Amino acid sequence: MDKYAVWGNPIAQSKSPQIHTIFAQHTQQNMVYTAILGSLEHFEQQIQDFFTQGGKGCNITAPFKERAFKLAHHHSERALTAEACNTLKRLDDGSLYADNTDGLGLTSDLQRLNYLHPNQSILILGAGGATKGVLLPLLQAEQNIWIANRTLSKAQDLAQKFVQFGNVQAVALDQIPNKSFDLIINATSTGLQGEVINIENKILQNATALYDMQYAKQSDTPFIAHCKQLGCHNLSDGFGMLVGQAAHAFELWRGIMPQMEWIDIT
Ligand code: ATR
Protein backbone atom coordinates (compact mmCIF):
# COMPACT_ATOMS: atom_id res chain seq x y z
CA MET A 1 0.00 0.00 0.00
CA ASP A 2 1.45 3.39 -1.00
CA LYS A 3 2.19 5.72 1.91
CA TYR A 4 1.21 9.41 2.07
CA ALA A 5 0.97 11.84 4.99
CA VAL A 6 0.37 15.41 6.04
CA TRP A 7 2.98 17.07 8.26
CA GLY A 8 2.33 20.05 10.52
CA ASN A 9 2.65 21.29 14.08
CA PRO A 10 -0.03 21.23 15.43
CA ILE A 11 -1.66 18.55 13.26
CA ALA A 12 -4.51 16.96 15.26
CA GLN A 13 -7.03 19.36 13.68
CA SER A 14 -6.14 18.33 10.12
CA LYS A 15 -8.99 17.21 7.85
CA SER A 16 -6.59 16.06 5.13
CA PRO A 17 -6.59 12.34 6.10
CA GLN A 18 -10.39 12.16 5.76
CA ILE A 19 -10.35 14.05 2.47
CA HIS A 20 -7.63 11.90 0.86
CA THR A 21 -9.19 8.69 2.16
CA ILE A 22 -12.45 9.62 0.41
CA PHE A 23 -10.56 10.52 -2.78
CA ALA A 24 -8.72 7.16 -2.65
CA GLN A 25 -11.97 5.22 -2.13
CA HIS A 26 -13.70 6.91 -5.07
CA THR A 27 -10.73 6.37 -7.39
CA GLN A 28 -9.87 2.88 -6.04
CA GLN A 29 -6.29 3.77 -5.17
CA ASN A 30 -4.32 1.43 -2.95
CA MET A 31 -2.92 4.02 -0.56
CA VAL A 32 -2.90 5.09 3.06
CA TYR A 33 -2.76 8.72 4.22
CA THR A 34 -1.98 9.70 7.81
CA ALA A 35 -1.37 12.87 9.83
CA ILE A 36 2.07 13.24 11.44
CA LEU A 37 3.18 15.77 14.03
CA GLY A 38 6.35 17.37 12.69
CA SER A 39 9.20 18.12 15.08
CA LEU A 40 10.22 21.78 15.16
CA GLU A 41 13.86 20.67 15.64
CA HIS A 42 14.07 17.60 13.39
CA PHE A 43 11.55 18.18 10.59
CA GLU A 44 14.09 17.74 7.77
CA GLN A 45 15.35 14.43 9.15
CA GLN A 46 11.77 13.21 9.66
CA ILE A 47 10.90 13.94 6.04
CA GLN A 48 14.07 12.24 4.77
CA ASP A 49 13.23 9.17 6.89
CA PHE A 50 9.62 9.13 5.64
CA PHE A 51 10.75 8.99 2.01
CA THR A 52 13.64 6.58 2.69
CA GLN A 53 11.13 4.23 4.27
CA GLY A 54 8.97 4.20 1.14
CA GLY A 55 6.76 7.30 1.47
CA LYS A 56 5.43 8.37 -1.94
CA GLY A 57 4.30 11.89 -1.17
CA CYS A 58 3.14 14.27 1.49
CA ASN A 59 1.33 17.48 2.22
CA ILE A 60 2.98 20.13 4.33
CA THR A 61 1.17 22.61 6.51
CA ALA A 62 2.17 25.30 9.02
CA PRO A 63 4.85 25.97 10.05
CA PHE A 64 6.89 23.83 7.65
CA LYS A 65 6.00 25.02 4.13
CA GLU A 66 9.19 27.06 3.64
CA ARG A 67 11.42 24.37 5.15
CA ALA A 68 9.89 21.69 2.93
CA PHE A 69 10.41 23.93 -0.11
CA LYS A 70 14.13 24.13 0.70
CA LEU A 71 14.38 20.35 1.06
CA ALA A 72 13.13 19.64 -2.46
CA HIS A 73 15.40 19.15 -5.49
CA HIS A 74 12.84 20.26 -8.12
CA HIS A 75 10.06 22.87 -7.91
CA SER A 76 6.98 23.88 -9.87
CA GLU A 77 6.71 27.53 -10.94
CA ARG A 78 3.92 27.97 -8.37
CA ALA A 79 6.18 26.72 -5.58
CA LEU A 80 9.07 28.87 -6.80
CA THR A 81 7.01 32.07 -6.74
CA ALA A 82 5.47 31.18 -3.36
CA GLU A 83 8.89 30.17 -1.99
CA ALA A 84 6.95 27.54 -0.07
CA CYS A 85 5.29 24.22 -0.84
CA ASN A 86 2.31 22.31 0.48
CA THR A 87 3.00 19.16 -1.55
CA LEU A 88 6.06 16.92 -1.96
CA LYS A 89 6.32 13.98 -4.34
CA ARG A 90 9.06 11.40 -4.49
CA LEU A 91 10.25 10.98 -8.08
CA ASP A 92 11.47 7.64 -9.49
CA ASP A 93 15.13 8.57 -8.98
CA GLY A 94 14.47 9.28 -5.28
CA SER A 95 14.61 13.07 -5.58
CA LEU A 96 11.84 15.27 -4.20
CA TYR A 97 9.53 17.47 -6.29
CA ALA A 98 7.81 20.43 -4.58
CA ASP A 99 4.53 21.93 -5.70
CA ASN A 100 2.24 24.52 -4.16
CA THR A 101 -1.42 23.70 -4.83
CA ASP A 102 -2.87 26.24 -2.36
CA GLY A 103 -3.56 28.84 -5.04
CA LEU A 104 -5.16 26.29 -7.36
CA GLY A 105 -7.22 25.11 -4.40
CA LEU A 106 -8.44 28.66 -3.93
CA THR A 107 -9.22 29.28 -7.62
CA SER A 108 -10.98 25.88 -7.87
CA ASP A 109 -13.17 26.78 -4.92
CA LEU A 110 -13.88 30.28 -6.27
CA GLN A 111 -14.95 28.67 -9.54
CA ARG A 112 -17.21 26.23 -7.67
CA LEU A 113 -18.80 29.23 -5.92
CA ASN A 114 -19.08 31.12 -9.23
CA TYR A 115 -16.96 33.93 -7.74
CA LEU A 116 -14.22 33.86 -10.39
CA HIS A 117 -14.64 35.71 -13.69
CA PRO A 118 -11.92 37.37 -15.78
CA ASN A 119 -10.94 40.98 -15.14
CA GLN A 120 -12.46 41.30 -11.67
CA SER A 121 -11.21 43.57 -8.88
CA ILE A 122 -10.02 41.58 -5.87
CA LEU A 123 -8.91 42.96 -2.52
CA ILE A 124 -6.64 40.64 -0.57
CA LEU A 125 -6.26 41.39 3.14
CA GLY A 126 -2.84 40.32 4.43
CA ALA A 127 0.62 39.98 2.88
CA GLY A 128 2.07 36.91 4.62
CA GLY A 129 2.77 33.40 3.38
CA ALA A 130 -0.90 32.69 2.74
CA THR A 131 -1.12 35.59 0.27
CA LYS A 132 2.17 34.74 -1.41
CA GLY A 133 0.93 31.18 -1.98
CA VAL A 134 -2.14 32.21 -3.98
CA LEU A 135 -1.08 35.29 -5.96
CA LEU A 136 0.23 33.51 -9.07
CA PRO A 137 -2.92 31.45 -9.86
CA LEU A 138 -5.14 34.48 -9.16
CA LEU A 139 -3.11 36.65 -11.54
CA GLN A 140 -3.10 33.85 -14.12
CA ALA A 141 -6.91 33.89 -13.80
CA GLU A 142 -6.75 37.53 -15.00
CA GLN A 143 -7.70 39.17 -11.72
CA ASN A 144 -6.82 42.78 -10.83
CA ILE A 145 -5.47 42.66 -7.31
CA TRP A 146 -5.07 45.13 -4.47
CA ILE A 147 -3.08 43.83 -1.48
CA ALA A 148 -3.84 45.64 1.78
CA ASN A 149 -1.72 44.95 4.81
CA ARG A 150 -1.14 46.37 8.29
CA THR A 151 2.58 46.51 7.45
CA LEU A 152 2.46 48.32 4.11
CA SER A 153 6.06 47.47 3.14
CA LYS A 154 5.22 43.74 3.06
CA ALA A 155 2.34 44.36 0.66
CA GLN A 156 4.62 46.54 -1.48
CA ASP A 157 7.30 43.83 -1.59
CA LEU A 158 4.74 41.27 -2.77
CA ALA A 159 3.25 43.59 -5.38
CA GLN A 160 6.71 44.37 -6.74
CA LYS A 161 7.59 40.67 -6.94
CA PHE A 162 4.35 39.61 -8.67
CA VAL A 163 3.69 42.55 -10.99
CA GLN A 164 5.52 40.63 -13.75
CA PHE A 165 2.56 38.20 -13.75
CA GLY A 166 -0.30 40.70 -13.91
CA ASN A 167 -2.07 43.67 -12.40
CA VAL A 168 -1.26 43.88 -8.68
CA GLN A 169 -0.71 46.83 -6.36
CA ALA A 170 -0.22 47.46 -2.66
CA VAL A 171 -2.32 49.71 -0.47
CA ALA A 172 -2.34 50.72 3.20
CA LEU A 173 -5.32 49.57 5.30
CA ASP A 174 -6.59 53.15 5.59
CA GLN A 175 -6.05 53.92 1.90
CA ILE A 176 -8.16 51.17 0.35
CA PRO A 177 -9.93 52.64 -2.70
CA ASN A 178 -13.60 53.46 -2.24
CA LYS A 179 -14.89 51.03 -4.85
CA SER A 180 -17.06 47.92 -4.97
CA PHE A 181 -14.66 44.98 -5.09
CA ASP A 182 -15.94 41.89 -6.84
CA LEU A 183 -14.28 39.82 -4.18
CA ILE A 184 -12.52 40.40 -0.87
CA ILE A 185 -10.28 37.60 0.42
CA ASN A 186 -9.14 37.47 4.03
CA ALA A 187 -5.62 36.01 4.04
CA THR A 188 -4.56 37.39 7.42
CA SER A 189 -3.93 35.19 10.42
CA THR A 190 -6.20 37.38 12.59
CA GLY A 191 -8.83 34.63 12.95
CA LEU A 192 -6.34 32.43 14.81
CA GLN A 193 -6.41 35.02 17.61
CA GLY A 194 -10.20 35.39 17.31
CA GLU A 195 -9.72 38.84 15.77
CA VAL A 196 -10.77 40.60 12.57
CA ILE A 197 -8.62 42.99 10.54
CA ASN A 198 -9.45 46.63 11.12
CA ILE A 199 -10.77 48.17 7.89
CA GLU A 200 -13.79 50.37 7.21
CA ASN A 201 -17.06 48.43 7.30
CA LYS A 202 -18.33 49.92 4.08
CA ILE A 203 -15.47 48.34 2.13
CA LEU A 204 -16.74 44.94 3.24
CA GLN A 205 -20.40 45.87 2.76
CA ASN A 206 -19.81 47.11 -0.80
CA ALA A 207 -18.12 43.87 -1.92
CA THR A 208 -20.02 41.45 -4.15
CA ALA A 209 -18.53 38.40 -2.41
CA LEU A 210 -16.22 37.73 0.55
CA TYR A 211 -13.98 34.73 1.17
CA ASP A 212 -12.03 33.73 4.27
CA MET A 213 -9.03 31.49 3.59
CA GLN A 214 -9.43 30.13 7.11
CA TYR A 215 -12.21 27.69 7.86
CA ALA A 216 -14.15 26.53 10.87
CA LYS A 217 -16.38 23.48 10.88
CA GLN A 218 -19.69 23.81 12.73
CA SER A 219 -19.23 27.55 13.31
CA ASP A 220 -18.30 30.79 11.54
CA THR A 221 -14.75 32.08 11.40
CA PRO A 222 -14.35 35.50 13.10
CA PHE A 223 -14.13 37.17 9.65
CA ILE A 224 -17.30 35.49 8.35
CA ALA A 225 -19.15 36.23 11.62
CA HIS A 226 -18.10 39.89 11.34
CA CYS A 227 -19.25 40.12 7.70
CA LYS A 228 -22.60 38.53 8.61
CA GLN A 229 -23.10 41.13 11.35
CA LEU A 230 -22.50 43.84 8.74
CA GLY A 231 -25.19 42.35 6.49
CA CYS A 232 -22.76 41.21 3.76
CA HIS A 233 -23.85 38.54 1.28
CA ASN A 234 -22.06 35.76 -0.63
CA LEU A 235 -19.79 34.63 2.20
CA SER A 236 -17.62 31.55 2.21
CA ASP A 237 -14.91 30.16 4.44
CA GLY A 238 -11.86 28.28 3.17
CA PHE A 239 -12.89 24.66 3.62
CA GLY A 240 -13.44 24.33 -0.13
CA MET A 241 -9.93 25.68 -0.68
CA LEU A 242 -8.58 22.91 1.54
CA VAL A 243 -10.48 20.34 -0.53
CA GLY A 244 -9.26 21.97 -3.75
CA GLN A 245 -5.58 21.97 -2.76
CA ALA A 246 -5.97 18.34 -1.69
CA ALA A 247 -7.51 17.41 -5.05
CA HIS A 248 -4.63 18.99 -7.00
CA ALA A 249 -2.04 17.28 -4.75
CA PHE A 250 -3.81 13.94 -5.25
CA GLU A 251 -3.70 14.45 -9.02
CA LEU A 252 0.04 15.16 -8.87
CA TRP A 253 0.65 11.92 -6.94
CA ARG A 254 -1.85 9.54 -8.56
CA GLY A 255 -2.56 11.04 -11.99
CA ILE A 256 -6.33 11.20 -11.34
CA MET A 257 -8.20 14.41 -10.54
CA PRO A 258 -10.76 13.84 -7.76
CA GLN A 259 -14.08 15.67 -7.83
CA MET A 260 -14.51 18.27 -5.09
CA GLU A 261 -18.19 17.24 -4.85
CA TRP A 262 -17.15 13.93 -3.26
CA ILE A 263 -16.53 15.92 -0.07
CA ASP A 264 -19.37 17.61 1.82
CA ILE A 265 -18.10 21.19 1.68
CA THR A 266 -21.19 22.96 3.04
P1 ATR B 1 0.49 33.25 7.05
O1 ATR B 1 1.54 32.28 6.63
O2 ATR B 1 -0.74 32.65 7.66
O3 ATR B 1 0.14 34.24 5.97
P2 ATR B 1 2.11 35.26 8.28
O4 ATR B 1 3.12 35.12 7.18
O5 ATR B 1 2.57 35.40 9.68
O6 ATR B 1 1.12 34.05 8.29
O7 ATR B 1 1.17 36.51 7.90
C1 ATR B 1 0.12 36.91 8.72
C2 ATR B 1 -0.65 38.05 8.05
O8 ATR B 1 -1.76 38.44 8.88
C3 ATR B 1 0.18 39.30 7.83
O9 ATR B 1 -0.28 39.96 6.68
C4 ATR B 1 -0.15 40.12 9.09
O10 ATR B 1 0.03 41.50 8.96
P3 ATR B 1 1.51 42.14 9.21
O11 ATR B 1 2.31 41.81 7.98
O12 ATR B 1 1.27 43.57 9.39
O13 ATR B 1 2.05 41.45 10.46
C5 ATR B 1 -1.62 39.81 9.22
N1 ATR B 1 -2.11 40.03 10.60
C6 ATR B 1 -1.92 39.23 11.67
N2 ATR B 1 -2.53 39.75 12.76
C7 ATR B 1 -3.12 40.91 12.35
C8 ATR B 1 -3.91 41.92 13.00
N3 ATR B 1 -4.24 41.82 14.29
N4 ATR B 1 -4.37 42.96 12.25
C9 ATR B 1 -4.06 43.06 10.94
N5 ATR B 1 -3.32 42.15 10.27
C10 ATR B 1 -2.85 41.09 10.96
Coordinates of C-alpha atoms and ligand atoms in Angstrom, one line a residue, residues 126-130 149-151 154 188-190 193 195 197, ligand 1:
G126 CA -2.8 40.3 4.4
A127 CA 0.6 40.0 2.9
G128 CA 2.1 36.9 4.6
G129 CA 2.8 33.4 3.4
A130 CA -0.9 32.7 2.7
N149 CA -1.7 44.9 4.8
R150 CA -1.1 46.4 8.3
T151 CA 2.6 46.5 7.4
K154 CA 5.2 43.7 3.1
T188 CA -4.6 37.4 7.4
S189 CA -3.9 35.2 10.4
T190 CA -6.2 37.4 12.6
Q193 CA -6.4 35.0 17.6
E195 CA -9.7 38.8 15.8
I197 CA -8.6 43.0 10.5
Ligands
ATR1 P1 0.5 33.3 7.0 O1 1.5 32.3 6.6 O2 -0.7 32.7 7.7 O3 0.1 34.2 6.0 P2 2.1 35.3 8.3 O4 3.1 35.1 7.2 O5 2.6 35.4 9.7 O6 1.1 34.1 8.3 O7 1.2 36.5 7.9 C1 0.1 36.9 8.7 C2 -0.6 38.1 8.0 O8 -1.8 38.4 8.9 C3 0.2 39.3 7.8 O9 -0.3 40.0 6.7 C4 -0.1 40.1 9.1 O10 0.0 41.5 9.0 P3 1.5 42.1 9.2 O11 2.3 41.8 8.0 O12 1.3 43.6 9.4 O13 2.1 41.4 10.5 C5 -1.6 39.8 9.2 N1 -2.1 40.0 10.6 C6 -1.9 39.2 11.7 N2 -2.5 39.8 12.8 C7 -3.1 40.9 12.4 C8 -3.9 41.9 13.0 N3 -4.2 41.8 14.3 N4 -4.4 43.0 12.3 C9 -4.1 43.1 10.9 N5 -3.3 42.2 10.3 C10 -2.9 41.1 11.0

